[in-house]
């Protein structure tokens, strides 16, 4: 799962398995997220926040989704975003996501 740490504690305790891989506390984790997910090897689903801002740097879940698919990830990818108009959803799906979660 890739999202800001403010959501981490609430979501993990309430909804996710204790062995979930959480990335996104640092820009470095975001920059290498796809590789970390592939290297973990047993991840069945990924939730990617579409807009991640770290200082003056922006990262996009769609970029990570594309990279995951290029690296051979076959699990479920869900995009998490407040942007859920038709063209946004088309962008997420074209980047390899299987669906989206609205903020």
CSV table of N, CA, C and O in Angstrom, one decimal:
chain,number,residue,atom,x,y,z
A,1,UNK,N,0.9,-1.2,0.0
A,1,UNK,CA,0.0,0.0,0.0
A,1,UNK,C,0.9,1.2,0.0
A,1,UNK,O,1.9,1.3,0.7
A,2,UNK,N,0.6,2.2,-0.8
A,2,UNK,CA,1.4,3.4,-0.9
A,2,UNK,C,0.5,4.6,-0.6
A,2,UNK,O,-0.3,4.9,-1.4
A,3,UNK,N,0.7,5.2,0.5
A,3,UNK,CA,0.0,6.4,0.9
A,3,UNK,C,0.7,7.1,2.0
A,3,UNK,O,1.6,6.5,2.7
A,4,UNK,N,0.3,8.3,2.3
A,4,UNK,CA,0.9,9.0,3.4
A,4,UNK,C,0.7,8.3,4.7
A,4,UNK,O,-0.3,7.6,5.0
A,5,UNK,N,1.6,8.6,5.6
A,5,UNK,CA,1.6,7.9,6.9
A,5,UNK,C,0.5,8.3,7.8
A,5,UNK,O,0.1,7.5,8.7
A,6,UNK,N,-0.2,9.4,7.6
A,6,UNK,CA,-1.3,9.8,8.4
A,6,UNK,C,-2.4,8.8,8.4
A,6,UNK,O,-3.2,8.6,9.3
A,7,UNK,N,-2.5,8.1,7.2
A,7,UNK,CA,-3.6,7.1,7.1
A,7,UNK,C,-3.1,5.7,7.6
A,7,UNK,O,-4.0,4.8,7.8
A,8,UNK,N,-1.9,5.5,7.7
A,8,UNK,CA,-1.3,4.2,8.0
A,8,UNK,C,-1.8,3.5,9.2
A,8,UNK,O,-2.4,2.4,9.1
A,9,UNK,N,-1.8,4.2,10.3
A,9,UNK,CA,-2.1,3.5,11.6
A,9,UNK,C,-3.6,3.1,11.6
A,9,UNK,O,-4.0,2.0,11.9
A,10,UNK,N,-4.5,4.0,11.2
A,10,UNK,CA,-5.9,3.8,11.2
A,10,UNK,C,-6.3,2.6,10.3
A,10,UNK,O,-7.0,1.7,10.6
A,11,UNK,N,-5.8,2.7,9.0
A,11,UNK,CA,-6.1,1.7,8.0
A,11,UNK,C,-5.6,0.3,8.4
A,11,UNK,O,-6.3,-0.7,8.2
A,12,UNK,N,-4.3,0.3,8.8
A,12,UNK,CA,-3.7,-1.0,9.1
A,12,UNK,C,-4.4,-1.7,10.2
A,12,UNK,O,-4.8,-2.9,10.1
A,13,UNK,N,-4.6,-1.0,11.3
A,13,UNK,CA,-5.2,-1.6,12.4
A,13,UNK,C,-6.7,-2.1,12.1
A,13,UNK,O,-7.1,-3.1,12.6
A,14,UNK,N,-7.4,-1.3,11.3
A,14,UNK,CA,-8.8,-1.6,11.1
A,14,UNK,C,-9.0,-2.6,9.9
A,14,UNK,O,-9.9,-3.4,10.0
A,15,UNK,N,-8.3,-2.5,8.9
A,15,UNK,CA,-8.6,-3.2,7.6
A,15,UNK,C,-7.6,-4.2,7.1
A,15,UNK,O,-8.0,-5.0,6.3
A,16,UNK,N,-6.4,-4.1,7.4
A,16,UNK,CA,-5.4,-4.8,6.7
A,16,UNK,C,-4.6,-5.8,7.5
A,16,UNK,O,-4.6,-5.7,8.8
A,17,UNK,N,-4.1,-6.8,6.9
A,17,UNK,CA,-3.3,-7.9,7.5
A,17,UNK,C,-2.1,-7.3,8.2
A,17,UNK,O,-1.4,-6.4,7.6
A,18,UNK,N,-1.7,-7.8,9.3
A,18,UNK,CA,-0.5,-7.2,10.0
A,18,UNK,C,0.8,-7.3,9.2
A,18,UNK,O,1.7,-6.5,9.5
A,19,UNK,N,0.9,-8.2,8.3
A,19,UNK,CA,2.1,-8.3,7.4
A,19,UNK,C,2.1,-7.5,6.2
A,19,UNK,O,2.9,-7.6,5.3
A,20,UNK,N,1.1,-6.5,6.1
A,20,UNK,CA,1.0,-5.7,4.9
A,20,UNK,C,2.3,-4.8,4.8
A,20,UNK,O,2.9,-4.4,5.8
A,21,UNK,N,2.7,-4.6,3.6
A,21,UNK,CA,3.9,-3.8,3.3
A,21,UNK,C,3.4,-2.4,3.1
A,21,UNK,O,2.5,-2.1,2.3
A,22,UNK,N,3.9,-1.5,3.9
A,22,UNK,CA,3.5,-0.1,3.9
A,22,UNK,C,4.7,0.8,3.4
A,22,UNK,O,5.8,0.7,3.9
A,23,UNK,N,4.4,1.5,2.3
A,23,UNK,CA,5.5,2.3,1.7
A,23,UNK,C,4.9,3.7,1.6
A,23,UNK,O,3.7,3.9,1.4
A,24,UNK,N,5.7,4.7,1.7
A,24,UNK,CA,5.3,6.1,1.5
A,24,UNK,C,5.6,7.0,2.6
A,24,UNK,O,5.2,8.2,2.6
A,25,UNK,N,6.4,6.6,3.6
A,25,UNK,CA,6.8,7.5,4.7
A,25,UNK,C,7.8,8.4,4.2
A,25,UNK,O,8.0,9.5,4.8
A,26,UNK,N,8.6,8.1,3.2
A,26,UNK,CA,9.6,8.9,2.6
A,26,UNK,C,9.5,8.9,1.1
A,26,UNK,O,9.0,8.0,0.5
A,27,UNK,N,10.1,10.0,0.5
A,27,UNK,CA,10.1,10.1,-1.0
A,27,UNK,C,11.0,8.9,-1.5
A,27,UNK,O,10.6,8.4,-2.6
A,28,UNK,N,12.0,8.5,-0.8
A,28,UNK,CA,12.8,7.4,-1.3
A,28,UNK,C,12.0,6.1,-1.4
A,28,UNK,O,12.2,5.3,-2.3
A,29,UNK,N,11.1,5.9,-0.4
A,29,UNK,CA,10.3,4.7,-0.5
A,29,UNK,C,9.3,4.7,-1.7
A,29,UNK,O,9.1,3.7,-2.3
A,30,UNK,N,8.8,5.9,-2.0
A,30,UNK,CA,7.9,6.1,-3.1
A,30,UNK,C,8.7,5.8,-4.4
A,30,UNK,O,8.2,5.1,-5.3
A,31,UNK,N,9.9,6.4,-4.5
A,31,UNK,CA,10.7,6.3,-5.7
A,31,UNK,C,11.0,4.8,-6.1
A,31,UNK,O,11.2,4.5,-7.2
A,32,UNK,N,11.1,4.0,-5.1
A,32,UNK,CA,11.5,2.6,-5.3
A,32,UNK,C,10.3,1.6,-5.0
A,32,UNK,O,10.5,0.4,-4.8
A,33,UNK,N,9.1,2.1,-4.9
A,33,UNK,CA,7.9,1.3,-4.5
A,33,UNK,C,7.7,0.1,-5.4
A,33,UNK,O,7.5,-1.0,-4.9
A,34,UNK,N,7.8,0.3,-6.7
A,34,UNK,CA,7.5,-0.9,-7.6
A,34,UNK,C,8.5,-2.0,-7.3
A,34,UNK,O,8.1,-3.2,-7.2
A,35,UNK,N,9.7,-1.6,-7.2
A,35,UNK,CA,10.8,-2.7,-7.0
A,35,UNK,C,10.6,-3.3,-5.6
A,35,UNK,O,10.7,-4.5,-5.5
A,36,UNK,N,10.2,-2.6,-4.6
A,36,UNK,CA,10.0,-3.1,-3.3
A,36,UNK,C,8.8,-4.1,-3.3
A,36,UNK,O,8.9,-5.2,-2.7
A,37,UNK,N,7.7,-3.8,-4.0
A,37,UNK,CA,6.6,-4.6,-4.1
A,37,UNK,C,6.9,-5.9,-4.8
A,37,UNK,O,6.6,-7.0,-4.4
A,38,UNK,N,7.7,-5.8,-5.9
A,38,UNK,CA,8.1,-7.0,-6.7
A,38,UNK,C,9.0,-7.9,-5.8
A,38,UNK,O,8.9,-9.1,-5.8
A,39,UNK,N,10.0,-7.2,-5.1
A,39,UNK,CA,10.9,-8.0,-4.3
A,39,UNK,C,10.3,-8.7,-3.2
A,39,UNK,O,10.8,-9.8,-2.8
A,40,UNK,N,9.2,-8.2,-2.6
A,40,UNK,CA,8.5,-8.8,-1.5
A,40,UNK,C,7.9,-10.1,-2.0
A,40,UNK,O,7.9,-11.1,-1.3
A,41,UNK,N,7.4,-10.2,-3.2
A,41,UNK,CA,7.1,-11.4,-3.9
A,41,UNK,C,5.7,-12.0,-3.6
A,41,UNK,O,5.2,-12.7,-4.4
A,42,UNK,N,5.1,-11.7,-2.5
A,42,UNK,CA,3.8,-12.4,-2.1
A,42,UNK,C,2.7,-11.4,-1.9
A,42,UNK,O,1.8,-11.7,-1.2
A,43,UNK,N,2.7,-10.3,-2.6
A,43,UNK,CA,1.7,-9.3,-2.4
A,43,UNK,C,0.6,-9.5,-3.5
A,43,UNK,O,0.9,-9.5,-4.7
A,44,UNK,N,-0.6,-9.7,-3.0
A,44,UNK,CA,-1.7,-10.0,-3.8
A,44,UNK,C,-2.5,-8.8,-4.3
A,44,UNK,O,-3.1,-8.8,-5.4
A,45,UNK,N,-2.4,-7.7,-3.6
A,45,UNK,CA,-3.1,-6.4,-4.0
A,45,UNK,C,-2.3,-5.2,-3.5
A,45,UNK,O,-1.6,-5.3,-2.5
A,46,UNK,N,-2.4,-4.2,-4.3
A,46,UNK,CA,-1.7,-2.9,-4.0
A,46,UNK,C,-2.7,-1.8,-4.1
A,46,UNK,O,-3.5,-1.7,-5.0
A,47,UNK,N,-2.7,-0.9,-3.1
A,47,UNK,CA,-3.5,0.3,-3.2
A,47,UNK,C,-2.5,1.5,-3.4
A,47,UNK,O,-1.6,1.7,-2.5
A,48,UNK,N,-2.7,2.2,-4.4
A,48,UNK,CA,-1.8,3.4,-4.7
A,48,UNK,C,-2.5,4.7,-4.7
A,48,UNK,O,-3.6,4.8,-5.3
A,49,UNK,N,-2.0,5.6,-3.9
A,49,UNK,CA,-2.6,6.9,-3.9
A,49,UNK,C,-2.1,7.6,-5.2
A,49,UNK,O,-0.9,7.5,-5.5
A,50,UNK,N,-3.0,8.3,-5.9
A,50,UNK,CA,-2.6,8.9,-7.2
A,50,UNK,C,-1.7,10.0,-7.0
A,50,UNK,O,-0.8,10.2,-7.8
A,51,UNK,N,-1.9,10.9,-6.1
A,51,UNK,CA,-1.1,12.1,-5.9
A,51,UNK,C,-0.4,12.1,-4.6
A,51,UNK,O,-1.0,12.3,-3.5
A,52,UNK,N,0.9,11.9,-4.7
A,52,UNK,CA,1.8,11.9,-3.5
A,52,UNK,C,2.8,13.1,-3.6
A,52,UNK,O,3.5,13.1,-4.6
A,53,UNK,N,2.8,13.9,-2.6
A,53,UNK,CA,3.6,15.1,-2.7
A,53,UNK,C,4.6,15.0,-1.5
A,53,UNK,O,4.2,14.9,-0.4
A,54,UNK,N,5.9,15.1,-1.9
A,54,UNK,CA,7.0,15.1,-0.9
A,54,UNK,C,7.8,16.4,-1.1
A,54,UNK,O,8.6,16.4,-2.1
A,55,UNK,N,7.6,17.4,-0.3
A,55,UNK,CA,8.3,18.7,-0.6
A,55,UNK,C,8.0,19.2,-1.9
A,55,UNK,O,6.8,19.5,-2.2
A,56,UNK,N,9.0,19.4,-2.8
A,56,UNK,CA,8.8,20.0,-4.1
A,56,UNK,C,8.6,18.9,-5.2
A,56,UNK,O,8.6,19.2,-6.3
A,57,UNK,N,8.5,17.6,-4.7
A,57,UNK,CA,8.4,16.5,-5.7
A,57,UNK,C,7.1,15.9,-5.6
A,57,UNK,O,6.5,15.6,-4.6
A,58,UNK,N,6.5,15.6,-6.8
A,58,UNK,CA,5.2,14.9,-6.9
A,58,UNK,C,5.5,13.5,-7.5
A,58,UNK,O,6.2,13.3,-8.5
A,59,UNK,N,4.8,12.5,-7.0
A,59,UNK,CA,4.8,11.2,-7.5
A,59,UNK,C,3.3,10.8,-7.8
A,59,UNK,O,2.4,11.3,-7.1
A,60,UNK,N,3.2,10.0,-8.8
A,60,UNK,CA,1.8,9.6,-9.2
A,60,UNK,C,1.7,8.1,-9.2
A,60,UNK,O,2.5,7.4,-9.7
A,61,UNK,N,0.5,7.7,-8.6
A,61,UNK,CA,0.3,6.2,-8.6
A,61,UNK,C,0.2,5.6,-9.9
A,61,UNK,O,0.6,4.4,-10.1
A,62,UNK,N,-0.2,6.3,-10.9
A,62,UNK,CA,-0.3,5.8,-12.3
A,62,UNK,C,1.1,5.4,-12.8
A,62,UNK,O,1.3,4.4,-13.5
A,63,UNK,N,2.1,6.2,-12.4
A,63,UNK,CA,3.5,5.9,-12.9
A,63,UNK,C,4.0,4.6,-12.2
A,63,UNK,O,4.6,3.8,-12.8
A,64,UNK,N,3.6,4.5,-10.9
A,64,UNK,CA,4.0,3.2,-10.2
A,64,UNK,C,3.3,2.0,-10.7
A,64,UNK,O,3.8,1.0,-10.9
A,65,UNK,N,2.0,2.2,-11.0
A,65,UNK,CA,1.2,1.1,-11.6
A,65,UNK,C,1.8,0.6,-12.9
A,65,UNK,O,1.9,-0.6,-13.1
A,66,UNK,N,2.1,1.6,-13.8
A,66,UNK,CA,2.7,1.2,-15.1
A,66,UNK,C,4.0,0.4,-14.9
A,66,UNK,O,4.3,-0.6,-15.5
A,67,UNK,N,4.8,0.9,-13.9
A,67,UNK,CA,6.1,0.2,-13.7
A,67,UNK,C,5.9,-1.2,-13.1
A,67,UNK,O,6.6,-2.1,-13.5
A,68,UNK,N,4.9,-1.3,-12.2
A,68,UNK,CA,4.6,-2.6,-11.7
A,68,UNK,C,4.2,-3.6,-12.8
A,68,UNK,O,4.7,-4.7,-12.8
A,69,UNK,N,3.4,-3.2,-13.7
A,69,UNK,CA,2.9,-4.1,-14.8
A,69,UNK,C,4.1,-4.4,-15.7
A,69,UNK,O,4.3,-5.5,-16.1
A,70,UNK,N,5.0,-3.4,-15.9
A,70,UNK,CA,6.2,-3.7,-16.8
A,70,UNK,C,7.1,-4.7,-16.1
A,70,UNK,O,7.8,-5.5,-16.8
A,71,UNK,N,7.1,-4.7,-14.7
A,71,UNK,CA,8.0,-5.6,-14.0
A,71,UNK,C,7.3,-7.0,-13.8
A,71,UNK,O,7.9,-7.9,-13.2
A,72,UNK,N,6.1,-7.1,-14.3
A,72,UNK,CA,5.4,-8.4,-14.3
A,72,UNK,C,4.5,-8.6,-13.1
A,72,UNK,O,4.0,-9.8,-12.9
A,73,UNK,N,4.1,-7.6,-12.4
A,73,UNK,CA,3.2,-7.8,-11.3
A,73,UNK,C,1.8,-8.1,-11.9
A,73,UNK,O,1.3,-7.4,-12.7
A,74,UNK,N,1.2,-9.2,-11.4
A,74,UNK,CA,-0.1,-9.7,-11.9
A,74,UNK,C,-1.2,-9.6,-10.8
A,74,UNK,O,-2.3,-10.0,-11.1
A,75,UNK,N,-0.9,-9.0,-9.7
A,75,UNK,CA,-1.9,-8.9,-8.6
A,75,UNK,C,-2.9,-7.7,-8.9
A,75,UNK,O,-2.8,-7.0,-10.0
A,76,UNK,N,-3.8,-7.5,-8.0
A,76,UNK,CA,-4.7,-6.4,-8.1
A,76,UNK,C,-4.1,-5.0,-7.8
A,76,UNK,O,-3.4,-4.9,-6.8
A,77,UNK,N,-4.4,-4.0,-8.6
A,77,UNK,CA,-3.9,-2.7,-8.3
A,77,UNK,C,-5.2,-1.8,-8.3
A,77,UNK,O,-5.9,-1.8,-9.2
A,78,UNK,N,-5.3,-1.1,-7.1
A,78,UNK,CA,-6.4,-0.1,-7.0
A,78,UNK,C,-5.8,1.3,-6.8
A,78,UNK,O,-4.9,1.4,-6.0
A,79,UNK,N,-6.4,2.2,-7.5
A,79,UNK,CA,-5.9,3.6,-7.3
A,79,UNK,C,-6.8,4.3,-6.3
A,79,UNK,O,-8.0,4.1,-6.3
A,80,UNK,N,-6.3,5.1,-5.5
A,80,UNK,CA,-7.0,5.8,-4.5
A,80,UNK,C,-6.9,7.3,-4.8
A,80,UNK,O,-5.8,7.8,-4.9
A,81,UNK,N,-8.0,8.0,-5.0
A,81,UNK,CA,-8.0,9.4,-5.5
A,81,UNK,C,-9.3,10.1,-5.2
A,81,UNK,O,-10.3,9.4,-5.3
A,82,UNK,N,-9.2,11.4,-5.1
A,82,UNK,CA,-10.4,12.2,-5.0
A,82,UNK,C,-10.9,12.5,-6.5
A,82,UNK,O,-12.0,12.9,-6.7
A,83,UNK,N,-10.0,12.3,-7.4
A,83,UNK,CA,-10.3,12.5,-8.8
A,83,UNK,C,-10.9,11.3,-9.5
A,83,UNK,O,-10.2,10.4,-9.8
A,84,UNK,N,-12.2,11.3,-9.6
A,84,UNK,CA,-12.9,10.1,-10.1
A,84,UNK,C,-13.9,10.4,-11.3
A,84,UNK,O,-14.9,9.7,-11.4
A,85,UNK,N,-13.5,11.4,-12.0
A,85,UNK,CA,-14.4,11.6,-13.2
A,85,UNK,C,-14.0,10.6,-14.3
A,85,UNK,O,-13.0,9.9,-14.2
A,86,UNK,N,-14.8,10.5,-15.3
A,86,UNK,CA,-14.6,9.5,-16.4
A,86,UNK,C,-13.2,9.5,-16.9
A,86,UNK,O,-12.5,8.4,-17.1
A,87,UNK,N,-12.6,10.6,-17.2
A,87,UNK,CA,-11.3,10.7,-17.8
A,87,UNK,C,-10.2,10.3,-16.8
A,87,UNK,O,-9.2,9.7,-17.2
A,88,UNK,N,-10.4,10.5,-15.5
A,88,UNK,CA,-9.5,10.1,-14.5
A,88,UNK,C,-9.5,8.6,-14.4
A,88,UNK,O,-8.4,7.9,-14.4
A,89,UNK,N,-10.7,8.0,-14.4
A,89,UNK,CA,-10.8,6.5,-14.3
A,89,UNK,C,-10.1,5.9,-15.5
A,89,UNK,O,-9.4,4.9,-15.4
A,90,UNK,N,-10.3,6.4,-16.7
A,90,UNK,CA,-9.7,5.9,-17.9
A,90,UNK,C,-8.2,5.9,-17.8
A,90,UNK,O,-7.5,5.0,-18.1
A,91,UNK,N,-7.7,7.0,-17.2
A,91,UNK,CA,-6.2,7.1,-17.0
A,91,UNK,C,-5.7,6.0,-16.0
A,91,UNK,O,-4.7,5.4,-16.3
A,92,UNK,N,-6.4,5.8,-14.9
A,92,UNK,CA,-6.0,4.7,-14.0
A,92,UNK,C,-6.0,3.4,-14.6
A,92,UNK,O,-5.1,2.6,-14.5
A,93,UNK,N,-7.1,3.1,-15.4
A,93,UNK,CA,-7.2,1.8,-16.0
A,93,UNK,C,-6.1,1.6,-17.1
A,93,UNK,O,-5.6,0.5,-17.2
A,94,UNK,N,-5.9,2.6,-17.8
A,94,UNK,CA,-4.9,2.6,-18.9
A,94,UNK,C,-3.4,2.4,-18.3
A,94,UNK,O,-2.5,1.9,-19.0
A,95,UNK,N,-3.3,2.8,-17.1
A,95,UNK,CA,-2.0,2.6,-16.4
A,95,UNK,C,-1.8,1.3,-15.8
A,95,UNK,O,-0.8,1.0,-15.2
A,96,UNK,N,-2.8,0.4,-15.9
A,96,UNK,CA,-2.7,-0.9,-15.4
A,96,UNK,C,-3.5,-1.2,-14.1
A,96,UNK,O,-3.5,-2.3,-13.6
A,97,UNK,N,-4.2,-0.2,-13.6
A,97,UNK,CA,-5.0,-0.4,-12.4
A,97,UNK,C,-6.2,-1.3,-12.8
A,97,UNK,O,-6.7,-1.2,-13.9
A,98,UNK,N,-6.7,-2.0,-11.8
A,98,UNK,CA,-7.9,-2.8,-12.0
A,98,UNK,C,-9.2,-2.1,-11.5
A,98,UNK,O,-10.3,-2.5,-11.8
A,99,UNK,N,-9.0,-1.0,-10.7
A,99,UNK,CA,-10.1,-0.3,-10.2
A,99,UNK,C,-9.7,0.9,-9.4
A,99,UNK,O,-8.5,1.2,-9.4
A,100,UNK,N,-10.6,1.6,-8.7
A,100,UNK,CA,-10.2,2.8,-8.0
A,100,UNK,C,-11.0,2.8,-6.7
A,100,UNK,O,-12.1,2.2,-6.6
A,101,UNK,N,-10.5,3.6,-5.7
A,101,UNK,CA,-11.2,3.9,-4.5
A,101,UNK,C,-11.3,5.4,-4.4
A,101,UNK,O,-10.3,6.1,-4.5
A,102,UNK,N,-12.5,5.9,-4.2
A,102,UNK,CA,-12.7,7.3,-4.1
A,102,UNK,C,-12.4,7.8,-2.6
A,102,UNK,O,-12.8,7.2,-1.7
A,103,UNK,N,-11.7,8.9,-2.6
A,103,UNK,CA,-11.4,9.5,-1.2
A,103,UNK,C,-12.6,10.2,-0.7
A,103,UNK,O,-13.4,10.7,-1.4
